[in-house]
XYZ file of N, CA and C in Angstrom:
705
model
N 22.773 -158.323 15.872
C 22.363 -158.020 17.250
C 20.851 -158.135 17.361
N 20.373 -158.940 18.333
C 18.937 -159.140 18.466
C 18.306 -158.089 19.365
N 16.976 -158.221 19.550
C 16.225 -157.222 20.315
C 16.722 -157.098 21.747
N 16.988 -158.231 22.405
C 17.444 -158.197 23.786
C 18.805 -157.525 23.901
N 19.690 -157.795 22.940
C 21.023 -157.197 22.959
C 20.956 -155.689 22.736
N 20.065 -155.265 21.810
C 19.874 -153.839 21.579
C 19.368 -153.159 22.843
N 18.396 -153.783 23.499
C 17.844 -153.210 24.720
C 18.896 -153.077 25.804
N 19.741 -154.117 25.946
C 20.798 -154.074 26.952
C 21.823 -152.997 26.614
N 22.140 -152.855 25.336
C 23.086 -151.829 24.902
C 22.567 -150.440 25.228
N 21.297 -150.195 24.949
C 20.730 -148.870 25.190
C 20.552 -148.582 26.670
N 20.333 -149.638 27.460
C 20.266 -149.438 28.907
C 21.620 -148.970 29.419
N 22.686 -149.511 28.817
C 24.031 -149.118 29.225
C 24.342 -147.695 28.773
N 23.935 -147.360 27.565
C 24.176 -146.012 27.039
C 23.341 -144.993 27.790
N 22.105 -145.362 28.092
C 21.184 -144.427 28.725
C 20.391 -143.679 27.675
N 19.173 -143.284 28.044
C 18.308 -142.589 27.088
C 18.932 -141.289 26.627
N 19.630 -140.599 27.519
C 20.227 -139.325 27.130
C 21.322 -139.542 26.095
N 22.085 -140.621 26.263
C 23.115 -140.922 25.278
C 22.518 -141.227 23.916
N 21.402 -141.947 23.896
C 20.706 -142.238 22.640
C 20.224 -140.943 21.997
N 19.691 -140.039 22.821
C 19.204 -138.759 22.315
C 20.344 -137.926 21.723
N 21.491 -137.900 22.400
C 22.637 -137.141 21.895
C 23.100 -137.695 20.545
N 23.116 -139.007 20.456
C 23.501 -139.665 19.202
C 22.523 -139.301 18.084
N 21.244 -139.257 18.424
C 20.229 -138.921 17.425
C 20.340 -137.470 16.971
N 20.550 -136.553 17.904
C 20.678 -135.133 17.540
C 21.826 -134.947 16.555
N 22.966 -135.581 16.819
C 24.099 -135.445 15.904
C 23.769 -136.032 14.541
N 23.081 -137.159 14.534
C 22.651 -137.762 13.260
C 21.736 -136.812 12.493
N 20.791 -136.176 13.185
C 19.870 -135.250 12.526
C 20.609 -134.048 11.952
N 21.620 -133.574 12.662
C 22.431 -132.458 12.150
C 23.207 -132.899 10.915
N 23.868 -134.047 10.998
C 24.656 -134.557 9.878
C 23.796 -134.786 8.643
N 22.543 -135.195 8.852
C 21.633 -135.479 7.739
C 21.011 -134.207 7.160
N 21.258 -133.061 7.794
C 20.663 -131.806 7.328
C 19.210 -131.651 7.716
N 18.745 -132.503 8.616
C 17.353 -132.479 9.058
C 17.149 -131.437 10.157
N 18.156 -131.292 11.012
C 18.133 -130.289 12.073
C 19.043 -129.139 11.662
N 18.438 -127.956 11.504
C 19.167 -126.790 11.018
C 18.999 -125.624 11.981
N 19.925 -124.681 11.893
C 19.903 -123.532 12.779
C 19.915 -122.240 11.978
N 19.197 -121.242 12.483
C 19.059 -119.950 11.799
C 17.830 -119.240 12.317
N 16.970 -118.799 11.410
C 15.690 -118.199 11.785
C 14.590 -118.833 10.946
N 13.637 -119.453 11.615
C 12.570 -120.176 10.932
C 11.245 -119.850 11.594
N 10.225 -119.616 10.784
C 8.899 -119.298 11.305
C 8.123 -120.588 11.520
N 7.595 -120.789 12.727
C 6.831 -121.990 13.046
C 5.365 -121.804 12.680
N 4.602 -122.903 12.765
C 3.165 -122.828 12.501
C 2.466 -121.874 13.459
N 3.037 -121.731 14.659
C 2.451 -120.832 15.663
C 2.836 -119.378 15.425
N 3.640 -119.124 14.378
C 4.049 -117.763 14.066
C 5.272 -117.294 14.834
N 5.924 -118.206 15.540
C 7.129 -117.848 16.288
C 8.357 -117.931 15.392
N 9.372 -117.126 15.703
C 10.644 -117.220 15.013
C 11.555 -118.144 15.821
N 11.767 -119.323 15.297
C 12.551 -120.339 16.000
C 13.993 -120.340 15.504
N 14.966 -120.531 16.409
C 16.369 -120.582 15.990
C 16.786 -121.945 15.440
N 15.859 -122.892 15.432
C 16.183 -124.192 14.863
C 14.955 -124.741 14.131
N 15.215 -125.653 13.206
C 14.146 -126.236 12.401
C 14.439 -127.714 12.217
N 13.446 -128.542 12.534
C 13.565 -129.990 12.382
C 12.595 -130.429 11.305
N 13.132 -130.918 10.182
C 12.305 -131.322 9.046
C 12.550 -132.787 8.728
N 11.707 -133.662 9.278
C 11.887 -135.101 9.107
C 11.724 -135.529 7.653
N 11.122 -134.693 6.812
C 11.000 -135.020 5.400
C 12.342 -135.126 4.704
N 13.400 -134.608 5.344
C 14.737 -134.663 4.761
C 15.498 -135.934 5.129
N 14.867 -136.830 5.875
C 15.392 -138.190 5.961
C 14.956 -138.866 4.662
N 15.652 -138.536 3.588
C 15.104 -138.761 2.252
C 15.842 -139.785 1.403
N 16.596 -140.657 2.028
C 17.145 -141.779 1.259
C 17.108 -143.031 2.137
N 17.421 -144.150 1.524
C 17.275 -145.413 2.235
C 18.133 -145.518 3.476
N 19.389 -145.060 3.396
C 20.299 -145.167 4.530
C 19.830 -144.319 5.709
N 19.388 -143.092 5.422
C 18.909 -142.209 6.497
C 17.645 -142.770 7.135
N 16.732 -143.244 6.306
C 15.477 -143.769 6.833
C 15.718 -145.032 7.652
N 16.651 -145.848 7.202
C 16.971 -147.062 7.951
C 17.525 -146.713 9.332
N 18.442 -145.752 9.368
C 19.028 -145.390 10.664
C 18.003 -144.697 11.558
N 17.145 -143.871 10.955
C 16.086 -143.233 11.732
C 15.202 -144.288 12.387
N 14.835 -145.300 11.624
C 13.995 -146.370 12.167
C 14.687 -147.086 13.313
N 16.001 -147.223 13.231
C 16.746 -147.842 14.319
C 16.627 -147.016 15.598
N 16.685 -145.686 15.471
C 16.543 -144.826 16.646
C 15.143 -144.965 17.253
N 14.128 -144.965 16.403
C 12.762 -145.155 16.918
C 12.655 -146.484 17.663
N 13.148 -147.552 17.052
C 13.034 -148.880 17.652
C 13.771 -148.936 18.989
N 14.952 -148.360 19.037
C 15.735 -148.362 20.277
C 15.039 -147.554 21.366
N 14.481 -146.397 20.985
C 13.773 -145.573 21.972
C 12.530 -146.295 22.487
N 11.815 -146.953 21.588
C 10.627 -147.686 22.006
C 10.977 -148.828 22.954
N 12.013 -149.558 22.636
C 12.409 -150.661 23.490
C 12.863 -150.164 24.864
N 13.583 -149.046 24.876
C 14.031 -148.475 26.154
C 12.858 -147.964 26.981
N 11.785 -147.519 26.295
C 10.624 -146.952 26.997
C 9.795 -148.002 27.723
N 9.851 -149.233 27.240
C 9.039 -150.294 27.825
C 7.583 -150.256 27.393
N 7.223 -149.376 26.473
C 5.842 -149.286 25.997
C 5.481 -150.559 25.212
N 4.345 -151.128 25.540
C 3.866 -152.311 24.833
C 2.699 -151.929 23.926
N 2.615 -152.556 22.772
C 1.563 -152.232 21.810
C 1.346 -153.417 20.886
N 0.227 -153.381 20.169
C -0.145 -154.509 19.301
C -0.058 -154.187 17.812
N -0.307 -152.931 17.446
C -0.324 -152.531 16.042
C 0.373 -151.176 15.912
N 1.081 -150.975 14.792
C 1.700 -149.689 14.474
C 0.822 -148.966 13.472
N 0.564 -147.672 13.731
C -0.255 -146.861 12.832
C 0.534 -145.633 12.386
N 0.640 -145.429 11.067
C 1.324 -144.269 10.508
C 0.320 -143.307 9.901
N 0.086 -142.152 10.553
C -0.874 -141.190 10.004
C -0.336 -140.485 8.764
N -1.198 -140.283 7.780
C -0.800 -139.579 6.555
C -0.406 -138.140 6.915
N 0.673 -137.605 6.315
C 1.471 -138.288 5.298
C 2.831 -138.754 5.860
N 3.496 -137.922 6.658
C 4.842 -138.269 7.113
C 4.869 -139.542 7.941
N 3.778 -139.815 8.632
C 3.756 -140.998 9.486
C 3.739 -142.302 8.718
N 3.385 -142.261 7.439
C 3.295 -143.511 6.663
C 4.677 -144.140 6.472
N 5.657 -143.432 5.874
C 6.973 -144.071 5.740
C 7.652 -144.300 7.093
N 7.410 -143.414 8.058
C 8.023 -143.590 9.376
C 7.510 -144.869 10.034
N 6.182 -145.041 10.051
C 5.600 -146.227 10.654
C 6.041 -147.499 9.958
N 6.095 -147.473 8.623
C 6.521 -148.654 7.871
C 7.970 -149.004 8.175
N 8.826 -147.979 8.216
C 10.243 -148.227 8.487
C 10.450 -148.772 9.895
N 9.712 -148.252 10.863
C 9.816 -148.734 12.243
C 9.336 -150.180 12.327
N 8.256 -150.505 11.621
C 7.765 -151.887 11.612
C 8.811 -152.839 11.049
N 9.489 -152.423 9.982
C 10.537 -153.259 9.377
C 11.695 -153.450 10.348
N 12.122 -152.360 11.006
C 13.252 -152.446 11.930
C 12.925 -153.315 13.139
N 11.728 -153.147 13.686
C 11.342 -153.986 14.819
C 11.301 -155.461 14.415
N 10.802 -155.739 13.201
C 10.769 -157.129 12.725
C 12.189 -157.682 12.602
N 13.116 -156.842 12.158
C 14.516 -157.272 12.054
C 15.071 -157.648 13.424
N 14.554 -156.980 14.460
C 14.998 -157.253 15.824
C 14.204 -158.384 16.485
N 13.285 -158.982 15.722
C 12.514 -160.095 16.250
C 11.187 -159.708 16.865
N 10.773 -158.453 16.680
C 9.487 -157.981 17.214
C 8.599 -157.621 16.024
N 7.845 -158.592 15.536
C 7.049 -158.401 14.323
C 5.656 -157.899 14.679
N 5.335 -156.666 14.271
C 4.048 -156.057 14.580
C 3.301 -155.698 13.297
N 1.970 -155.831 13.289
C 1.183 -155.401 12.133
C 1.303 -153.887 11.942
N 1.111 -153.458 10.701
C 1.232 -152.031 10.369
C 0.042 -151.582 9.537
N -0.459 -150.381 9.836
C -1.564 -149.792 9.070
C -1.336 -148.299 8.917
N -2.029 -147.709 7.951
C -1.968 -146.260 7.769
C -3.293 -145.784 7.197
N -3.448 -144.486 7.083
C -4.700 -143.942 6.544
C -4.461 -143.104 5.302
N -5.510 -142.972 4.526
C -5.528 -142.036 3.405
C -6.174 -140.739 3.877
N -5.824 -139.639 3.233
C -6.478 -138.372 3.545
C -7.909 -138.347 3.019
N -8.121 -139.031 1.898
C -9.461 -139.085 1.303
C -9.873 -140.539 1.145
N -11.119 -140.814 1.453
C -11.615 -142.182 1.355
C -11.602 -142.663 -0.087
N -11.254 -143.927 -0.274
C -11.256 -144.546 -1.598
C -12.627 -145.161 -1.840
N -13.236 -144.856 -3.005
C -14.594 -145.331 -3.257
C -14.628 -146.558 -4.159
N -13.455 -147.193 -4.368
C -13.423 -148.427 -5.146
C -12.432 -149.382 -4.489
N -12.331 -150.591 -5.036
C -11.450 -151.579 -4.424
C -11.913 -151.896 -3.011
N -10.951 -151.838 -2.067
C -11.307 -152.151 -0.677
C -12.039 -150.993 -0.009
N -11.933 -149.783 -0.588
C -12.653 -148.625 -0.064
C -12.116 -148.151 1.279
N -12.727 -147.080 1.775
C -12.385 -146.575 3.103
C -11.114 -145.763 3.151
N -10.720 -145.375 4.363
C -9.523 -144.554 4.558
C -8.372 -145.328 5.189
N -8.626 -146.507 5.739
C -7.584 -147.278 6.403
C -7.016 -148.351 5.474
N -5.687 -148.485 5.516
C -4.991 -149.447 4.657
C -4.054 -150.271 5.525
N -3.926 -151.557 5.188
C -2.980 -152.402 5.906
C -3.658 -153.320 6.899
N -2.960 -153.612 7.985
C -3.467 -154.548 8.982
C -4.691 -153.980 9.691
N -5.603 -154.829 10.134
C -6.748 -154.347 10.922
C -6.262 -153.691 12.218
N -6.911 -152.609 12.575
C -6.580 -151.946 13.837
C -7.309 -152.661 14.967
N -6.535 -153.210 15.889
C -7.137 -153.885 17.038
C -6.137 -153.880 18.191
N -6.661 -153.961 19.386
C -5.791 -153.932 20.560
C -5.209 -152.549 20.794
N -3.994 -152.515 21.329
C -3.312 -151.262 21.662
C -2.527 -150.771 20.454
N -2.826 -149.544 20.028
C -2.228 -149.012 18.799
C -1.174 -147.968 19.127
N -0.014 -148.109 18.498
C 1.076 -147.138 18.584
C 1.044 -146.246 17.346
N 0.936 -144.946 17.551
C 0.971 -143.968 16.462
C 2.417 -143.509 16.287
N 2.937 -143.539 15.062
C 4.309 -143.104 14.793
C 4.272 -141.870 13.903
N 4.912 -140.792 14.362
C 4.967 -139.546 13.589
C 6.295 -138.859 13.851
N 6.514 -137.682 13.228
C 7.802 -137.010 13.414
C 7.821 -136.136 14.666
N 6.847 -135.239 14.783
C 6.721 -134.368 15.957
C 5.236 -134.231 16.281
N 4.944 -133.650 17.447
C 3.572 -133.265 17.778
C 3.574 -131.754 17.913
N 3.018 -131.068 16.932
C 3.047 -129.608 16.940
C 1.837 -129.018 17.660
N 0.660 -129.507 17.314
C -0.558 -128.979 17.927
C -1.464 -130.077 18.460
N -1.123 -131.315 18.183
C -1.946 -132.432 18.622
C -3.094 -132.750 17.684
N -3.218 -131.963 16.603
C -4.330 -132.165 15.673
C -4.256 -133.527 14.999
N -3.063 -133.872 14.484
C -2.904 -135.156 13.798
C -3.153 -136.321 14.755
N -2.739 -136.151 16.018
C -2.957 -137.216 16.997
C -4.449 -137.393 17.264
N -5.168 -136.270 17.416
C -6.619 -136.370 17.658
C -7.322 -137.033 16.478
N -6.901 -136.694 15.260
C -7.492 -137.332 14.084
C -7.199 -138.830 14.078
N -5.970 -139.192 14.443
C -5.603 -140.606 14.493
C -6.412 -141.334 15.560
N -6.585 -140.696 16.713
C -7.366 -141.290 17.793
C -8.786 -141.596 17.327
N -9.388 -140.653 16.606
C -10.749 -140.855 16.108
C -10.814 -142.040 15.150
N -9.825 -142.154 14.257
C -9.792 -143.264 13.309
C -9.610 -144.598 14.032
N -8.706 -144.609 14.990
C -8.407 -145.849 15.715
C -9.619 -146.306 16.531
N -10.230 -145.372 17.245
C -11.420 -145.729 18.025
C -12.568 -146.141 17.113
N -12.676 -145.471 15.963
C -13.727 -145.821 15.017
C -13.583 -147.232 14.488
N -12.347 -147.738 14.494
C -12.090 -149.107 14.035
C -12.222 -150.116 15.169
N -12.532 -149.624 16.380
C -12.723 -150.522 17.506
C -11.453 -150.853 18.274
N -10.373 -150.112 18.013
C -9.108 -150.356 18.706
C -8.855 -149.261 19.747
N -7.752 -149.392 20.466
C -7.426 -148.466 21.555
C -6.183 -147.652 21.213
N -6.303 -146.340 21.064
C -5.102 -145.513 20.896
C -4.300 -145.544 22.192
N -3.074 -146.023 22.128
C -2.336 -146.338 23.357
C -1.100 -145.468 23.566
N -0.365 -145.188 22.493
C 0.889 -144.460 22.647
C 1.259 -143.767 21.342
N 2.170 -142.801 21.458
C 2.688 -142.078 20.303
C 4.208 -142.093 20.369
N 4.852 -142.403 19.254
C 6.309 -142.325 19.152
C 6.665 -141.198 18.198
N 7.528 -140.287 18.653
C 7.948 -139.156 17.822
C 9.466 -139.051 17.846
N 10.002 -138.304 16.891
C 11.450 -138.120 16.832
C 11.915 -137.049 17.808
N 11.207 -135.900 17.847
C 11.662 -134.771 18.663
C 10.500 -134.142 19.416
N 10.692 -133.979 20.716
C 9.746 -133.243 21.559
C 10.288 -131.826 21.719
N 9.608 -130.848 21.125
C 10.090 -129.468 21.166
C 9.915 -128.832 22.549
N 9.140 -129.428 23.418
C 8.963 -128.955 24.801
C 8.593 -127.469 24.864
N 7.756 -127.019 23.939
C 7.364 -125.617 23.956
C 5.856 -125.460 24.074
N 5.455 -124.293 24.539
C 4.043 -124.021 24.782
C 3.226 -124.174 23.508
N 2.090 -124.825 23.635
C 1.143 -124.905 22.526
C 0.371 -123.591 22.441
N -0.401 -123.442 21.394
C -1.249 -122.263 21.254
C -2.698 -122.690 21.065
N -3.600 -121.902 21.636
C -5.037 -122.118 21.448
C -5.675 -120.767 21.179
N -6.358 -120.664 20.047
C -6.968 -119.395 19.678
C -5.955 -118.289 19.489
N -4.744 -118.673 19.049
C -3.700 -117.689 18.815
C -2.963 -117.254 20.070
N -3.284 -117.860 21.220
C -2.650 -117.487 22.488
C -1.831 -118.658 23.041
N -0.691 -118.326 23.658
C 0.123 -119.357 24.287
C -0.606 -119.943 25.491
N -0.435 -121.256 25.687
C -0.980 -121.928 26.866
C 0.184 -122.551 27.639
N 0.007 -122.864 28.927
C 1.136 -123.323 29.750
C 1.657 -124.715 29.425
N 0.927 -125.477 28.645
C 1.338 -126.851 28.380
C 1.778 -127.016 26.924
N 2.590 -128.043 26.687
C 3.028 -128.361 25.335
C 2.039 -129.316 24.683
N 2.174 -129.488 23.371
C 1.323 -130.443 22.662
C 1.565 -131.859 23.172
N 2.808 -132.171 23.495
C 3.119 -133.501 24.024
C 2.472 -133.694 25.390
N 2.545 -132.684 26.252
C 1.897 -132.783 27.563
C 0.386 -132.935 27.414
N -0.201 -132.253 26.445
C -1.641 -132.372 26.195
C -1.999 -133.800 25.784
N -1.213 -134.364 24.879
C -1.477 -135.729 24.419
C -1.331 -136.716 25.574
N -0.326 -136.503 26.396
C -0.073 -137.407 27.518
C -1.098 -137.235 28.636
N -1.312 -135.987 29.062
C -2.090 -135.741 30.276
C -3.591 -135.614 30.026
N -3.988 -135.079 28.874
C -5.404 -134.886 28.576
C -5.975 -136.026 27.737
N -5.239 -136.426 26.709
C -5.722 -137.509 25.853
C -5.380 -138.887 26.415
N -4.440 -138.948 27.351
C -4.154 -140.194 28.053
C -3.282 -141.187 27.317
N -2.505 -140.732 26.350
C -1.608 -141.624 25.617
C -0.186 -141.504 26.151
N 0.531 -142.606 26.169
C 1.955 -142.552 26.484
C 2.688 -141.931 25.296
N 3.770 -141.202 25.580
C 4.548 -140.573 24.514
C 6.009 -140.979 24.652
N 6.576 -141.470 23.559
C 7.987 -141.825 23.499
C 8.665 -140.927 22.474
N 9.613 -140.099 22.914
C 10.373 -139.229 22.012
C 11.823 -139.687 21.994
N 12.411 -139.738 20.809
C 13.825 -140.107 20.724
C 14.683 -139.061 21.438
N 14.349 -137.785 21.239
C 15.089 -136.692 21.872
C 14.139 -135.545 22.152
N 14.561 -134.643 23.042
C 13.757 -133.460 23.330
C 14.637 -132.210 23.268
N 14.032 -131.053 23.440
C 14.760 -129.793 23.305
C 15.877 -129.667 24.338
N 15.637 -130.107 25.563
C 16.668 -130.025 26.594
C 17.896 -130.835 26.195
N 17.676 -132.014 25.633
C 18.793 -132.853 25.199
C 19.487 -132.254 23.984
N 18.710 -131.649 23.092
C 19.288 -130.966 21.936
C 20.214 -129.852 22.408
N 19.749 -129.082 23.382
C 20.538 -127.962 23.886
C 21.820 -128.452 24.559
N 21.732 -129.538 25.317
C 22.935 -130.085 25.952
C 23.948 -130.530 24.905
N 23.462 -131.052 23.799
C 24.370 -131.470 22.727
C 25.086 -130.255 22.136
N 24.358 -129.185 21.930
C 24.981 -127.967 21.402
C 26.033 -127.426 22.362
N 25.737 -127.504 23.641
C 26.658 -126.986 24.654
C 27.921 -127.825 24.781
N 27.846 -129.066 24.333
C 28.978 -129.983 24.516
C 30.005 -129.913 23.396
N 29.722 -129.161 22.344
C 30.584 -129.133 21.167
C 30.869 -127.694 20.762
N 32.140 -127.340 20.682
C 32.523 -125.962 20.348
C 31.898 -125.494 19.030
N 31.759 -126.413 18.092
C 31.232 -126.074 16.769
C 29.843 -125.464 16.847
N 29.055 -125.888 17.840
C 27.662 -125.451 17.922
C 27.415 -124.348 18.955
N 28.471 -123.923 19.641
C 28.304 -122.907 20.681
C 27.645 -121.621 20.180
N 27.879 -121.196 18.903
C 27.205 -119.982 18.432
C 25.677 -120.061 18.471
N 25.110 -121.269 18.502
C 23.652 -121.415 18.493
C 23.061 -121.535 19.896
N 23.915 -121.742 20.884
C 23.434 -122.032 22.233
C 22.584 -120.894 22.794
N 23.061 -119.653 22.678
C 22.340 -118.519 23.259
C 20.950 -118.371 22.648
N 20.859 -118.513 21.323
C 19.569 -118.341 20.646
C 18.586 -119.437 21.050
N 19.062 -120.680 21.098
C 18.183 -121.787 21.480
C 17.789 -121.656 22.944
N 18.724 -121.270 23.792
C 18.422 -121.081 25.215
C 17.387 -119.983 25.419
N 17.532 -118.883 24.678
C 16.580 -117.775 24.801
C 15.191 -118.193 24.328
N 15.134 -118.958 23.269
C 13.848 -119.449 22.757
C 13.189 -120.360 23.784
N 13.994 -121.239 24.379
C 13.456 -122.138 25.396
C 12.956 -121.353 26.610
N 13.694 -120.322 27.003
C 13.269 -119.517 28.158
C 11.938 -118.813 27.891
N 11.755 -118.395 26.647
C 10.521 -117.660 26.306
C 9.335 -118.583 26.085
N 9.548 -119.688 25.404
C 8.424 -120.531 25.007
C 8.419 -121.921 25.654
N 9.432 -122.256 26.418
C 9.497 -123.586 27.009
C 8.438 -123.808 28.073
N 8.060 -125.064 28.273
C 7.052 -125.422 29.270
C 7.728 -125.866 30.560
N 6.950 -125.847 31.638
C 7.412 -126.361 32.911
C 7.355 -127.879 32.858
N 8.514 -128.518 32.881
C 8.579 -129.963 32.724
C 8.224 -130.711 34.000
N 7.983 -129.983 35.092
C 7.590 -130.634 36.346
C 6.109 -130.947 36.375
N 5.353 -130.390 35.407
C 3.901 -130.613 35.397
C 3.544 -131.724 34.441
């Protein structure tokens, strides 16, 4: 199936259908779990999404397919893929491979956490950053990694254009230890000016739980968490 056929298929399924399919895949892979988990913001969350557990070739291949399908459905155009260290490196590489398989061959680059003082040197590895750059990562928790990526991309003379993530938690960010009315994704979109493409979001995750008897025990906890920490999606 080529890129055009994939795009037509996903248009028929709809973005919500793609998101539902992804949520079930994440559950089956053990990446999306339910219970009590402490977030970086110090909140007790009833669910935990750990993209590091897409830890074998088959899972990573299918994950890349979801990213590619979501990107194609979004209509976002870009010239280079950038994977920020560390989780973004395998994610960006896998997405580049999948897009190439679909006939959309894009250059790929990533960064090191520490500059290399021998060989080619520097912190950037791979294709030169130029034109519109797509950042690929798992989630946007505080926007810190995105801001760091933006600085690197601009420093190379390119334009940070969009971010692709697996899950948008749609919850309030924190500043100085205090909740703020906007999410990290909204901050990246509205303040930093980048387009954001998420395979799935919290609202879609919750609808998936509500649609299956097996997951009904988690619905109340996730709903309560969303009511307490969720952002106004109309803004």
